mmCIF file of C-alpha atoms and ligand atoms in Angstrom:
data_model
loop_
_atom_site.group_PDB
_atom_site.id
_atom_site.type_symbol
_atom_site.label_atom_id
_atom_site.label_comp_id
_atom_site.label_asym_id
_atom_site.label_seq_id
_atom_site.Cartn_x
_atom_site.Cartn_y
_atom_site.Cartn_z
ATOM 1 C CA MET A 23 -92.023 34.167 38.094
ATOM 2 C CA SER A 24 -95.350 33.539 36.388
ATOM 3 C CA THR A 25 -97.821 35.446 38.940
ATOM 4 C CA GLY A 26 -97.704 39.322 39.410
ATOM 5 C CA LEU A 27 -95.357 41.129 42.014
ATOM 6 C CA ASN A 28 -96.141 43.056 44.280
ATOM 7 C CA LEU A 29 -94.746 46.244 43.921
ATOM 8 C CA SER A 30 -95.038 48.993 46.299
ATOM 9 C CA ILE A 31 -94.057 52.295 44.232
ATOM 10 C CA ASP A 32 -95.294 54.330 46.912
ATOM 11 C CA ARG A 33 -93.005 53.189 49.436
ATOM 12 C CA LEU A 34 -89.697 53.533 47.432
ATOM 13 C CA MET A 35 -91.104 56.980 46.065
ATOM 14 C CA SER A 36 -91.631 58.578 49.585
ATOM 15 C CA GLU A 37 -87.464 56.684 50.374
ATOM 16 C CA LEU A 38 -86.857 58.734 47.288
ATOM 17 C CA ALA A 39 -88.130 61.427 48.481
ATOM 18 C CA ALA A 40 -86.927 61.136 51.849
ATOM 19 C CA LEU A 41 -83.245 60.534 50.810
ATOM 20 C CA ALA A 42 -83.436 63.542 48.261
ATOM 21 C CA ARG A 43 -84.201 65.686 51.559
ATOM 22 C CA ILE A 44 -80.792 64.628 53.117
ATOM 23 C CA SER A 45 -78.877 67.444 51.551
ATOM 24 C CA ALA A 46 -76.480 70.279 51.888
ATOM 25 C CA ALA A 47 -78.433 72.444 50.035
ATOM 26 C CA GLU A 48 -82.504 73.597 50.257
ATOM 27 C CA PRO A 49 -84.862 71.007 48.489
ATOM 28 C CA PRO A 50 -85.045 70.348 45.896
ATOM 29 C CA VAL A 51 -81.248 70.798 45.211
ATOM 30 C CA VAL A 52 -79.096 67.779 46.219
ATOM 31 C CA THR A 53 -75.668 68.174 46.933
ATOM 32 C CA ARG A 54 -74.455 65.394 48.809
ATOM 33 C CA VAL A 55 -70.351 65.298 48.520
ATOM 34 C CA VAL A 56 -68.723 61.873 49.411
ATOM 35 C CA PHE A 57 -67.985 61.767 53.490
ATOM 36 C CA SER A 58 -69.700 65.340 53.925
ATOM 37 C CA GLU A 59 -72.130 65.466 56.555
ATOM 38 C CA ALA A 60 -75.055 64.852 54.194
ATOM 39 C CA ASP A 61 -73.593 61.544 52.680
ATOM 40 C CA LEU A 62 -72.796 60.284 55.936
ATOM 41 C CA ARG A 63 -76.514 60.947 57.062
ATOM 42 C CA ALA A 64 -77.775 59.266 53.956
ATOM 43 C CA ARG A 65 -75.634 56.639 54.056
ATOM 44 C CA ALA A 66 -77.116 55.791 57.703
ATOM 45 C CA TYR A 67 -80.959 56.395 55.986
ATOM 46 C CA VAL A 68 -80.218 53.350 53.157
ATOM 47 C CA LYS A 69 -78.369 51.480 55.640
ATOM 48 C CA SER A 70 -81.114 51.281 58.166
ATOM 49 C CA ARG A 71 -83.744 50.579 55.382
ATOM 50 C CA CYS A 72 -81.342 47.408 54.489
ATOM 51 C CA THR A 73 -81.532 46.419 58.190
ATOM 52 C CA GLU A 74 -85.103 46.661 57.993
ATOM 53 C CA ALA A 75 -85.342 44.801 55.344
ATOM 54 C CA GLY A 76 -83.563 41.740 57.142
ATOM 55 C CA LEU A 77 -80.134 42.567 55.176
ATOM 56 C CA THR A 78 -76.694 42.036 56.451
ATOM 57 C CA VAL A 79 -75.051 44.893 55.801
ATOM 58 C CA HIS A 80 -70.567 45.635 56.129
ATOM 59 C CA GLU A 81 -68.750 48.450 55.074
ATOM 60 C CA ASP A 82 -65.141 48.361 53.306
ATOM 61 C CA ALA A 83 -62.179 50.371 53.969
ATOM 62 C CA ILE A 84 -63.436 53.471 51.917
ATOM 63 C CA GLY A 85 -67.473 53.093 52.966
ATOM 64 C CA ASN A 86 -68.444 50.827 50.126
ATOM 65 C CA THR A 87 -71.134 49.001 51.499
ATOM 66 C CA PHE A 88 -72.759 45.967 50.767
ATOM 67 C CA ALA A 89 -75.700 44.654 52.175
ATOM 68 C CA ARG A 90 -76.614 40.921 51.577
ATOM 69 C CA TRP A 91 -79.829 38.753 51.169
ATOM 70 C CA THR A 92 -78.406 35.622 52.437
ATOM 71 C CA GLY A 93 -79.524 32.766 49.581
ATOM 72 C CA SER A 94 -79.793 29.417 50.876
ATOM 73 C CA ASP A 95 -76.699 28.597 48.893
ATOM 74 C CA ALA A 96 -74.678 31.310 51.253
ATOM 75 C CA ASP A 97 -71.195 29.559 49.753
ATOM 76 C CA LEU A 98 -72.124 30.825 46.126
ATOM 77 C CA ALA A 99 -70.895 33.993 44.967
ATOM 78 C CA PRO A 100 -74.064 36.548 44.939
ATOM 79 C CA ILE A 101 -75.791 38.752 42.384
ATOM 80 C CA GLY A 102 -74.688 42.207 42.857
ATOM 81 C CA THR A 103 -76.928 45.013 42.074
ATOM 82 C CA GLY A 104 -76.499 48.817 43.203
ATOM 83 C CA SER A 105 -75.135 52.278 42.639
ATOM 84 C CA HIS A 106 -74.303 55.516 44.573
ATOM 85 C CA ILE A 107 -75.786 57.977 46.732
ATOM 86 C CA ASP A 108 -73.381 60.753 46.187
ATOM 87 C CA ALA A 109 -74.378 63.550 44.376
ATOM 88 C CA ILE A 110 -72.698 66.582 42.632
ATOM 89 C CA PRO A 111 -73.505 69.989 43.732
ATOM 90 C CA ASN A 112 -76.605 71.322 42.557
ATOM 91 C CA ALA A 113 -78.077 68.034 41.429
ATOM 92 C CA GLY A 114 -81.425 66.487 41.573
ATOM 93 C CA SER A 115 -82.971 63.374 43.206
ATOM 94 C CA TYR A 116 -82.471 60.224 40.967
ATOM 95 C CA ASP A 117 -79.109 60.035 39.516
ATOM 96 C CA GLY A 118 -77.595 56.833 41.056
ATOM 97 C CA VAL A 119 -80.108 56.778 43.765
ATOM 98 C CA VAL A 120 -82.780 55.300 41.880
ATOM 99 C CA GLY A 121 -80.404 52.001 41.634
ATOM 100 C CA VAL A 122 -79.780 51.604 45.431
ATOM 101 C CA LEU A 123 -83.316 51.857 46.496
ATOM 102 C CA GLY A 124 -84.348 50.823 43.262
ATOM 103 C CA GLY A 125 -82.060 47.660 44.092
ATOM 104 C CA LEU A 126 -83.468 47.629 47.603
ATOM 105 C CA GLU A 127 -87.258 47.670 46.649
ATOM 106 C CA ALA A 128 -86.356 45.176 44.215
ATOM 107 C CA ILE A 129 -85.182 42.960 47.098
ATOM 108 C CA ARG A 130 -88.270 43.644 49.258
ATOM 109 C CA VAL A 131 -90.609 42.558 46.636
ATOM 110 C CA LEU A 132 -89.111 39.342 45.985
ATOM 111 C CA GLN A 133 -89.326 38.938 49.833
ATOM 112 C CA GLN A 134 -92.721 39.572 49.571
ATOM 113 C CA PHE A 135 -93.199 37.191 46.833
ATOM 114 C CA GLY A 136 -91.820 34.557 49.164
ATOM 115 C CA PHE A 137 -88.971 33.885 47.060
ATOM 116 C CA THR A 138 -85.612 32.080 48.211
ATOM 117 C CA PRO A 139 -82.676 32.725 46.258
ATOM 118 C CA ARG A 140 -80.274 30.466 45.863
ATOM 119 C CA ARG A 141 -77.263 32.668 45.661
ATOM 120 C CA SER A 142 -77.124 35.424 47.569
ATOM 121 C CA ILE A 143 -78.581 39.419 46.476
ATOM 122 C CA GLU A 144 -76.050 42.085 47.767
ATOM 123 C CA LEU A 145 -76.764 45.584 47.259
ATOM 124 C CA VAL A 146 -73.677 47.401 46.658
ATOM 125 C CA ILE A 147 -73.518 51.119 47.400
ATOM 126 C CA PHE A 148 -70.376 52.426 45.986
ATOM 127 C CA THR A 149 -68.246 55.410 47.848
ATOM 128 C CA ALA A 150 -67.879 58.582 45.546
ATOM 129 C CA GLU A 151 -69.127 57.781 42.013
ATOM 130 C CA GLU A 152 -68.908 61.607 41.500
ATOM 131 C CA PRO A 153 -65.526 63.172 41.050
ATOM 132 C CA THR A 154 -66.410 65.950 42.959
ATOM 133 C CA ARG A 155 -64.234 65.967 46.058
ATOM 134 C CA PHE A 156 -61.098 64.053 44.791
ATOM 135 C CA GLY A 157 -61.458 65.053 40.678
ATOM 136 C CA ILE A 158 -61.552 61.559 39.842
ATOM 137 C CA GLY A 159 -64.793 59.699 39.338
ATOM 138 C CA CYS A 160 -66.022 56.283 40.704
ATOM 139 C CA LEU A 161 -63.687 56.178 43.080
ATOM 140 C CA GLY A 162 -65.142 53.269 44.875
ATOM 141 C CA SER A 163 -65.347 50.995 42.231
ATOM 142 C CA ARG A 164 -62.309 51.788 40.548
ATOM 143 C CA MET A 165 -60.510 50.515 43.786
ATOM 144 C CA MET A 166 -62.735 47.262 44.089
ATOM 145 C CA GLY A 167 -61.780 46.627 40.594
ATOM 146 C CA SER A 168 -58.340 47.634 41.353
ATOM 147 C CA VAL A 169 -58.111 50.118 38.344
ATOM 148 C CA LEU A 170 -56.893 52.532 41.303
ATOM 149 C CA THR A 171 -53.990 50.998 43.586
ATOM 150 C CA PRO A 172 -54.072 52.129 47.317
ATOM 151 C CA ALA A 173 -50.653 53.983 46.680
ATOM 152 C CA GLU A 174 -52.535 56.113 44.123
ATOM 153 C CA ALA A 175 -55.383 56.442 46.254
ATOM 154 C CA LEU A 176 -53.678 57.970 49.144
ATOM 155 C CA LYS A 177 -51.974 60.815 47.081
ATOM 156 C CA LEU A 178 -55.836 62.074 46.220
ATOM 157 C CA ARG A 179 -56.491 65.784 47.967
ATOM 158 C CA ASP A 180 -59.657 67.509 48.026
ATOM 159 C CA LYS A 181 -59.673 71.016 47.126
ATOM 160 C CA GLN A 182 -58.926 72.051 50.699
ATOM 161 C CA GLY A 183 -56.003 69.559 50.321
ATOM 162 C CA ARG A 184 -57.306 66.866 52.823
ATOM 163 C CA GLY A 185 -56.622 63.208 51.467
ATOM 164 C CA LEU A 186 -58.492 60.160 51.296
ATOM 165 C CA ASP A 187 -56.762 58.628 53.955
ATOM 166 C CA GLU A 188 -57.673 61.740 56.459
ATOM 167 C CA LEU A 189 -61.403 62.027 55.356
ATOM 168 C CA ARG A 190 -62.498 58.065 55.296
ATOM 169 C CA GLY A 191 -60.825 58.044 58.815
ATOM 170 C CA GLU A 192 -63.562 61.101 59.945
ATOM 171 C CA ALA A 193 -66.082 59.572 58.417
ATOM 172 C CA GLY A 194 -65.585 56.062 60.353
ATOM 173 C CA PHE A 195 -63.858 54.302 58.072
ATOM 174 C CA ALA A 196 -60.494 52.064 59.173
ATOM 175 C CA GLY A 197 -58.736 49.092 57.976
ATOM 176 C CA PRO A 198 -56.104 48.955 55.266
ATOM 177 C CA LEU A 199 -57.046 50.155 51.864
ATOM 178 C CA GLU A 200 -55.644 47.103 50.355
ATOM 179 C CA SER A 201 -58.443 45.202 51.765
ATOM 180 C CA VAL A 202 -60.829 47.164 49.124
ATOM 181 C CA ALA A 203 -59.903 45.172 46.106
ATOM 182 C CA VAL A 204 -61.902 42.703 45.302
ATOM 183 C CA PRO A 205 -61.250 39.389 43.778
ATOM 184 C CA PRO A 206 -62.580 38.260 40.573
ATOM 185 C CA GLY A 207 -65.238 35.604 41.145
ATOM 186 C CA ARG A 208 -66.210 37.594 44.399
ATOM 187 C CA PHE A 209 -69.441 38.855 42.845
ATOM 188 C CA HIS A 210 -70.993 36.029 40.519
ATOM 189 C CA GLN A 211 -72.824 38.756 38.204
ATOM 190 C CA PHE A 212 -73.533 42.151 38.502
ATOM 191 C CA ILE A 213 -76.424 44.763 37.776
ATOM 192 C CA GLU A 214 -76.864 48.671 37.824
ATOM 193 C CA LEU A 215 -80.204 50.154 37.355
ATOM 194 C CA HIS A 216 -79.816 53.870 36.369
ATOM 195 C CA ILE A 217 -81.227 56.420 34.492
ATOM 196 C CA GLU A 218 -80.364 57.307 31.250
ATOM 197 C CA GLN A 219 -79.173 60.571 31.266
ATOM 198 C CA GLY A 220 -80.409 61.113 28.148
ATOM 199 C CA PRO A 221 -83.250 61.682 26.106
ATOM 200 C CA GLN A 222 -83.813 58.778 23.731
ATOM 201 C CA LEU A 223 -85.878 56.530 25.790
ATOM 202 C CA GLU A 224 -88.312 59.445 26.964
ATOM 203 C CA SER A 225 -88.408 60.534 23.108
ATOM 204 C CA GLU A 226 -88.974 57.101 21.898
ATOM 205 C CA GLY A 227 -91.655 56.147 24.565
ATOM 206 C CA ILE A 228 -89.734 53.005 25.691
ATOM 207 C CA ASP A 229 -89.518 51.817 29.194
ATOM 208 C CA ILE A 230 -86.705 50.012 29.443
ATOM 209 C CA GLY A 231 -83.069 50.539 28.033
ATOM 210 C CA LEU A 232 -80.644 47.319 27.888
ATOM 211 C CA VAL A 233 -77.277 48.834 27.828
ATOM 212 C CA THR A 234 -74.862 46.439 25.539
ATOM 213 C CA ALA A 235 -71.753 48.591 26.216
ATOM 214 C CA ILE A 236 -70.364 51.480 28.429
ATOM 215 C CA ALA A 237 -68.156 54.275 26.813
ATOM 216 C CA ALA A 238 -65.137 55.130 28.597
ATOM 217 C CA PRO A 239 -63.209 58.613 28.485
ATOM 218 C CA ALA A 240 -59.881 59.247 27.982
ATOM 219 C CA SER A 241 -58.926 62.760 29.095
ATOM 220 C CA LEU A 242 -55.918 64.571 28.042
ATOM 221 C CA ARG A 243 -54.943 68.078 29.720
ATOM 222 C CA ILE A 244 -52.904 70.451 27.367
ATOM 223 C CA ASN A 245 -50.868 73.298 28.236
ATOM 224 C CA ILE A 246 -49.425 75.650 25.686
ATOM 225 C CA GLU A 247 -46.948 78.302 26.036
ATOM 226 C CA GLY A 248 -46.584 80.892 23.584
ATOM 227 C CA GLU A 249 -45.371 84.640 23.749
ATOM 228 C CA GLY A 250 -47.599 87.319 24.826
ATOM 229 C CA GLY A 251 -47.095 90.702 24.155
ATOM 230 C CA HIS A 252 -49.273 94.269 23.026
ATOM 231 C CA ALA A 253 -51.997 93.255 20.545
ATOM 232 C CA GLY A 254 -51.271 96.630 18.463
ATOM 233 C CA GLY A 255 -47.478 96.637 18.741
ATOM 234 C CA LYS A 256 -46.475 92.907 18.183
ATOM 235 C CA LEU A 257 -47.387 92.821 14.265
ATOM 236 C CA MET A 258 -48.537 89.158 12.751
ATOM 237 C CA PRO A 259 -45.502 87.976 11.406
ATOM 238 C CA GLY A 260 -43.295 85.740 14.069
ATOM 239 C CA ARG A 261 -46.279 85.786 16.732
ATOM 240 C CA LYS A 262 -46.700 82.732 19.158
ATOM 241 C CA ASP A 263 -49.920 83.249 20.108
ATOM 242 C CA ALA A 264 -51.202 80.464 22.282
ATOM 243 C CA LEU A 265 -55.236 80.327 21.791
ATOM 244 C CA CYS A 266 -54.659 80.162 17.704
ATOM 245 C CA ALA A 267 -52.369 77.427 18.376
ATOM 246 C CA ALA A 268 -55.316 76.135 21.145
ATOM 247 C CA ALA A 269 -57.969 76.792 18.451
ATOM 248 C CA GLU A 270 -55.960 74.375 15.903
ATOM 249 C CA LEU A 271 -56.208 71.529 18.555
ATOM 250 C CA ILE A 272 -59.696 72.034 19.264
ATOM 251 C CA LEU A 273 -60.763 71.684 15.588
ATOM 252 C CA ALA A 274 -58.004 68.722 15.098
ATOM 253 C CA LEU A 275 -59.636 67.010 17.963
ATOM 254 C CA GLU A 276 -63.336 67.402 16.150
ATOM 255 C CA ALA A 277 -61.864 66.391 12.982
ATOM 256 C CA ALA A 278 -60.238 63.039 14.894
ATOM 257 C CA ALA A 279 -63.592 62.214 16.678
ATOM 258 C CA LYS A 280 -65.412 62.826 13.206
ATOM 259 C CA SER A 281 -63.104 60.820 11.147
ATOM 260 C CA THR A 282 -63.990 57.362 12.623
ATOM 261 C CA GLY A 283 -67.266 57.329 10.807
ATOM 262 C CA ALA A 284 -68.532 55.908 14.169
ATOM 263 C CA ILE A 285 -71.686 57.621 15.857
ATOM 264 C CA ASP A 286 -70.248 56.577 19.352
ATOM 265 C CA THR A 287 -67.153 58.184 19.350
ATOM 266 C CA VAL A 288 -67.027 61.487 20.614
ATOM 267 C CA GLY A 289 -64.489 64.516 21.379
ATOM 268 C CA THR A 290 -64.684 67.267 23.599
ATOM 269 C CA VAL A 291 -62.785 70.209 24.742
ATOM 270 C CA GLY A 292 -64.521 71.748 27.929
ATOM 271 C CA VAL A 293 -62.141 73.855 29.381
ATOM 272 C CA CYS A 294 -60.138 76.526 27.827
ATOM 273 C CA GLU A 295 -58.058 78.873 30.065
ATOM 274 C CA VAL A 296 -56.530 81.802 28.320
ATOM 275 C CA PHE A 297 -54.105 83.841 30.082
ATOM 276 C CA PRO A 298 -53.608 86.854 30.264
ATOM 277 C CA GLY A 299 -57.185 87.509 29.226
ATOM 278 C CA ALA A 300 -57.159 90.771 28.104
ATOM 279 C CA VAL A 301 -58.539 91.991 24.928
ATOM 280 C CA ASN A 302 -55.285 94.169 24.056
ATOM 281 C CA SER A 303 -52.613 91.314 24.881
ATOM 282 C CA ILE A 304 -51.420 88.216 22.587
ATOM 283 C CA PRO A 305 -52.524 84.952 24.760
ATOM 284 C CA SER A 306 -49.234 83.553 26.051
ATOM 285 C CA ARG A 307 -50.592 80.882 27.656
ATOM 286 C CA VAL A 308 -53.868 78.266 26.731
ATOM 287 C CA ARG A 309 -54.826 75.526 29.275
ATOM 288 C CA LEU A 310 -57.187 72.777 27.424
ATOM 289 C CA GLU A 311 -59.067 69.916 28.892
ATOM 290 C CA THR A 312 -60.368 67.421 26.517
ATOM 291 C CA ASP A 313 -62.460 64.556 26.680
ATOM 292 C CA MET A 314 -62.422 61.693 24.164
ATOM 293 C CA ARG A 315 -64.882 58.957 24.636
ATOM 294 C CA ASP A 316 -65.890 55.343 23.116
ATOM 295 C CA ILE A 317 -67.263 52.262 23.170
ATOM 296 C CA ASN A 318 -64.373 50.700 21.317
ATOM 297 C CA ALA A 319 -60.534 51.440 22.707
ATOM 298 C CA ALA A 320 -58.464 50.896 20.075
ATOM 299 C CA ARG A 321 -61.163 53.679 18.141
ATOM 300 C CA ARG A 322 -60.722 56.184 20.750
ATOM 301 C CA ASP A 323 -57.239 55.952 21.522
ATOM 302 C CA GLY A 324 -56.766 56.598 17.718
ATOM 303 C CA VAL A 325 -58.584 60.076 18.483
ATOM 304 C CA LEU A 326 -56.455 60.448 21.265
ATOM 305 C CA ASP A 327 -53.118 59.815 18.942
ATOM 306 C CA ALA A 328 -54.461 62.157 16.240
ATOM 307 C CA LEU A 329 -54.804 64.408 18.991
ATOM 308 C CA ARG A 330 -51.174 64.243 19.853
ATOM 309 C CA THR A 331 -50.019 64.230 16.271
ATOM 310 C CA ALA A 332 -51.862 67.168 15.695
ATOM 311 C CA ILE A 333 -49.732 68.505 19.048
ATOM 312 C CA ALA A 334 -46.651 67.947 17.780
ATOM 313 C CA ASP A 335 -47.364 69.207 14.394
ATOM 314 C CA VAL A 336 -48.716 72.629 15.699
ATOM 315 C CA SER A 337 -45.584 73.292 18.116
ATOM 316 C CA LYS A 338 -43.373 73.024 15.769
ATOM 317 C CA ARG A 339 -45.410 75.161 13.092
ATOM 318 C CA ARG A 340 -45.999 77.584 15.628
ATOM 319 C CA GLY A 341 -43.029 77.404 18.191
ATOM 320 C CA VAL A 342 -45.569 76.977 21.041
ATOM 321 C CA ILE A 343 -44.370 74.570 23.587
ATOM 322 C CA VAL A 344 -47.014 72.160 24.651
ATOM 323 C CA THR A 345 -47.128 69.868 27.548
ATOM 324 C CA THR A 346 -49.613 67.373 28.232
ATOM 325 C CA GLU A 347 -50.767 65.123 31.128
ATOM 326 C CA LEU A 348 -53.012 62.125 30.436
ATOM 327 C CA VAL A 349 -55.821 62.593 33.333
ATOM 328 C CA ASN A 350 -57.394 59.057 32.747
ATOM 329 C CA ALA A 351 -57.690 56.480 29.749
ATOM 330 C CA ASP A 352 -59.905 53.643 31.292
ATOM 331 C CA PRO A 353 -61.252 50.870 29.225
ATOM 332 C CA PRO A 354 -64.557 50.547 27.547
ATOM 333 C CA ALA A 355 -66.592 47.662 28.941
ATOM 334 C CA ALA A 356 -68.737 45.309 26.937
ATOM 335 C CA CYS A 357 -72.368 43.821 28.966
ATOM 336 C CA ASP A 358 -72.298 40.502 29.526
ATOM 337 C CA PRO A 359 -74.737 38.891 26.916
ATOM 338 C CA ALA A 360 -76.341 36.104 29.534
ATOM 339 C CA ILE A 361 -77.543 38.910 31.829
ATOM 340 C CA LEU A 362 -78.537 40.899 28.941
ATOM 341 C CA ALA A 363 -80.545 37.819 27.949
ATOM 342 C CA ALA A 364 -82.124 37.241 31.360
ATOM 343 C CA LEU A 365 -83.177 41.288 31.492
ATOM 344 C CA GLU A 366 -84.528 40.991 27.983
ATOM 345 C CA ALA A 367 -86.631 37.825 29.111
ATOM 346 C CA SER A 368 -87.784 39.419 31.834
ATOM 347 C CA ALA A 369 -88.701 43.056 30.239
ATOM 348 C CA ILE A 370 -90.508 40.656 27.866
ATOM 349 C CA ALA A 371 -92.227 38.772 30.848
ATOM 350 C CA ALA A 372 -93.003 42.344 32.942
ATOM 351 C CA GLY A 373 -94.506 43.306 29.321
ATOM 352 C CA LYS A 374 -92.330 46.432 29.385
ATOM 353 C CA SER A 375 -90.791 47.672 26.012
ATOM 354 C CA TYR A 376 -87.210 47.741 25.674
ATOM 355 C CA LYS A 377 -84.263 48.763 23.370
ATOM 356 C CA LYS A 378 -80.592 47.837 23.541
ATOM 357 C CA MET A 379 -78.289 51.040 23.643
ATOM 358 C CA VAL A 380 -74.618 52.280 24.748
ATOM 359 C CA SER A 381 -74.197 54.125 27.882
ATOM 360 C CA ARG A 382 -72.161 57.387 27.034
ATOM 361 C CA ALA A 383 -71.704 58.229 30.781
ATOM 362 C CA TYR A 384 -69.856 56.136 32.839
ATOM 363 C CA HIS A 385 -71.047 54.481 35.491
ATOM 364 C CA ASP A 386 -69.264 52.326 38.642
ATOM 365 C CA SER A 387 -70.208 48.890 36.704
ATOM 366 C CA LEU A 388 -67.685 50.058 34.171
ATOM 367 C CA PHE A 389 -65.076 49.132 36.649
ATOM 368 C CA MET A 390 -67.235 46.455 38.479
ATOM 369 C CA ALA A 391 -66.777 44.883 34.782
ATOM 370 C CA ARG A 392 -63.000 44.287 35.670
ATOM 371 C CA ILE A 393 -64.131 41.661 38.048
ATOM 372 C CA ALA A 394 -67.548 40.472 37.479
ATOM 373 C CA PRO A 395 -69.516 40.272 33.823
ATOM 374 C CA VAL A 396 -72.123 43.225 34.459
ATOM 375 C CA ALA A 397 -75.076 44.421 32.964
ATOM 376 C CA MET A 398 -77.096 47.923 33.414
ATOM 377 C CA LEU A 399 -80.648 48.877 32.550
ATOM 378 C CA PHE A 400 -81.685 52.242 31.811
ATOM 379 C CA ILE A 401 -85.319 53.942 32.513
ATOM 380 C CA PRO A 402 -85.790 57.452 31.078
ATOM 381 C CA CYS A 403 -85.405 60.336 32.904
ATOM 382 C CA ARG A 404 -87.903 63.507 31.508
ATOM 383 C CA GLY A 405 -85.745 65.790 28.750
ATOM 384 C CA GLY A 406 -82.889 64.136 29.584
ATOM 385 C CA VAL A 407 -81.906 66.030 32.138
ATOM 386 C CA SER A 408 -79.549 64.843 34.719
ATOM 387 C CA HIS A 409 -77.144 66.479 37.195
ATOM 388 C CA ARG A 410 -79.744 69.020 37.902
ATOM 389 C CA PRO A 411 -82.638 69.873 40.388
ATOM 390 C CA ASP A 412 -85.231 69.298 37.757
ATOM 391 C CA GLU A 413 -83.804 65.792 37.006
ATOM 392 C CA TYR A 414 -87.005 63.716 36.810
ATOM 393 C CA ALA A 415 -88.150 60.480 36.371
ATOM 394 C CA THR A 416 -92.168 58.980 36.693
ATOM 395 C CA PRO A 417 -93.238 56.454 39.469
ATOM 396 C CA GLU A 418 -94.070 54.393 36.195
ATOM 397 C CA TRP A 419 -90.510 54.398 35.040
ATOM 398 C CA ILE A 420 -88.862 54.113 38.180
ATOM 399 C CA GLY A 421 -91.664 51.017 38.809
ATOM 400 C CA SER A 422 -91.095 49.604 35.201
ATOM 401 C CA GLY A 423 -87.073 49.508 35.797
ATOM 402 C CA VAL A 424 -87.435 47.982 39.586
ATOM 403 C CA HIS A 425 -90.068 45.506 38.113
ATOM 404 C CA VAL A 426 -87.787 44.122 35.302
ATOM 405 C CA LEU A 427 -84.636 44.167 37.822
ATOM 406 C CA SER A 428 -86.346 42.167 40.441
ATOM 407 C CA ARG A 429 -87.687 39.671 37.884
ATOM 408 C CA THR A 430 -83.696 39.419 36.814
ATOM 409 C CA LEU A 431 -82.265 39.113 39.961
ATOM 410 C CA ALA A 432 -84.792 36.173 40.524
ATOM 411 C CA VAL A 433 -83.864 34.350 37.747
ATOM 412 C CA LEU A 434 -79.924 35.000 37.985
ATOM 413 C CA ALA A 435 -80.318 34.127 41.686
ATOM 414 C CA SER A 436 -81.844 31.023 41.017
HETATM 415 ZN ZN1 ZN B 25 -74.846 58.010 38.110
#
């Protein structure tokens, strides 16, 4: 596209503000848990904007929403773009939403330009990217990518013990869960626009991050059973202090993550619960939750193996009983070189600065990668802050992302 695109950043910014006001909390706090009243109102708002733009909207059995701008060759698999509109408690206005309303704006820009896509362009709003309600992230895209089976999905419960089936029905979504899985080929390509949720782009003054790979987490829950007792009465020899064992495992994970020598390997123990948690009582039981991430699955699984070796060693040496539960170990995804090349060319044509980078947070694209070639583009967010009410991206940053996205959609859909 040689001439300038008519990007209406004011319209998009006012829609972002309107969507942010649809929240279970007082503005500027955004809380939109999946299938809550706020989530349903937000869905209705976005769907009405899509209908206004002439898109054909349909929803699957768990509320993944597809808004299609039909191309001149309607039989061809569409180019997908989109993200999520659910938000964790006490969140901000841009995570996910920029990829949804920004994706819609990218479509409207092309419509106003008079562009006719050959392939359809389909905006996707994924159900429950955030793990708030069901304890598992990317529910919608995970089921689309057949990473979570219908049988596994039926076992999901929220904190009140209510199941996915009951809650989706109440929200108005019906039909067999089997129908949520999407066959490869249903989407020709998929692009997700998202705020970086890290500080790199802003601090380096760069407009666009071209995501080459999406790191994926593995999470292991660890329960350590030792032996309690009086902190004064029980002498040091023969103690089975569960927290001392936990301390060794925490440091073992840190050492294993550092030992790969790769900057992309990270390991964290974010939860450490100590029982009984009294100053004069030897810890008898500790629960740890660990998170290991990398863009290379073998390297990340190597860290997981090292942690398991440390568990075996510590439990034998200290006489504690350790049980583990692998919560998830999702495969990382590489972004598609052809889409990245189109994004890069679009960034150059739009006069935007860019750099290639890795996504260290996971996104719906991680699971879309199971069924389609994917790529992501990041825009800066102030201070790298996300998942907080003060999350912020300037209209210029958002405009740059939408501009590059719209050019890329035009190229890929031609
Ligand atoms: Zn997000």
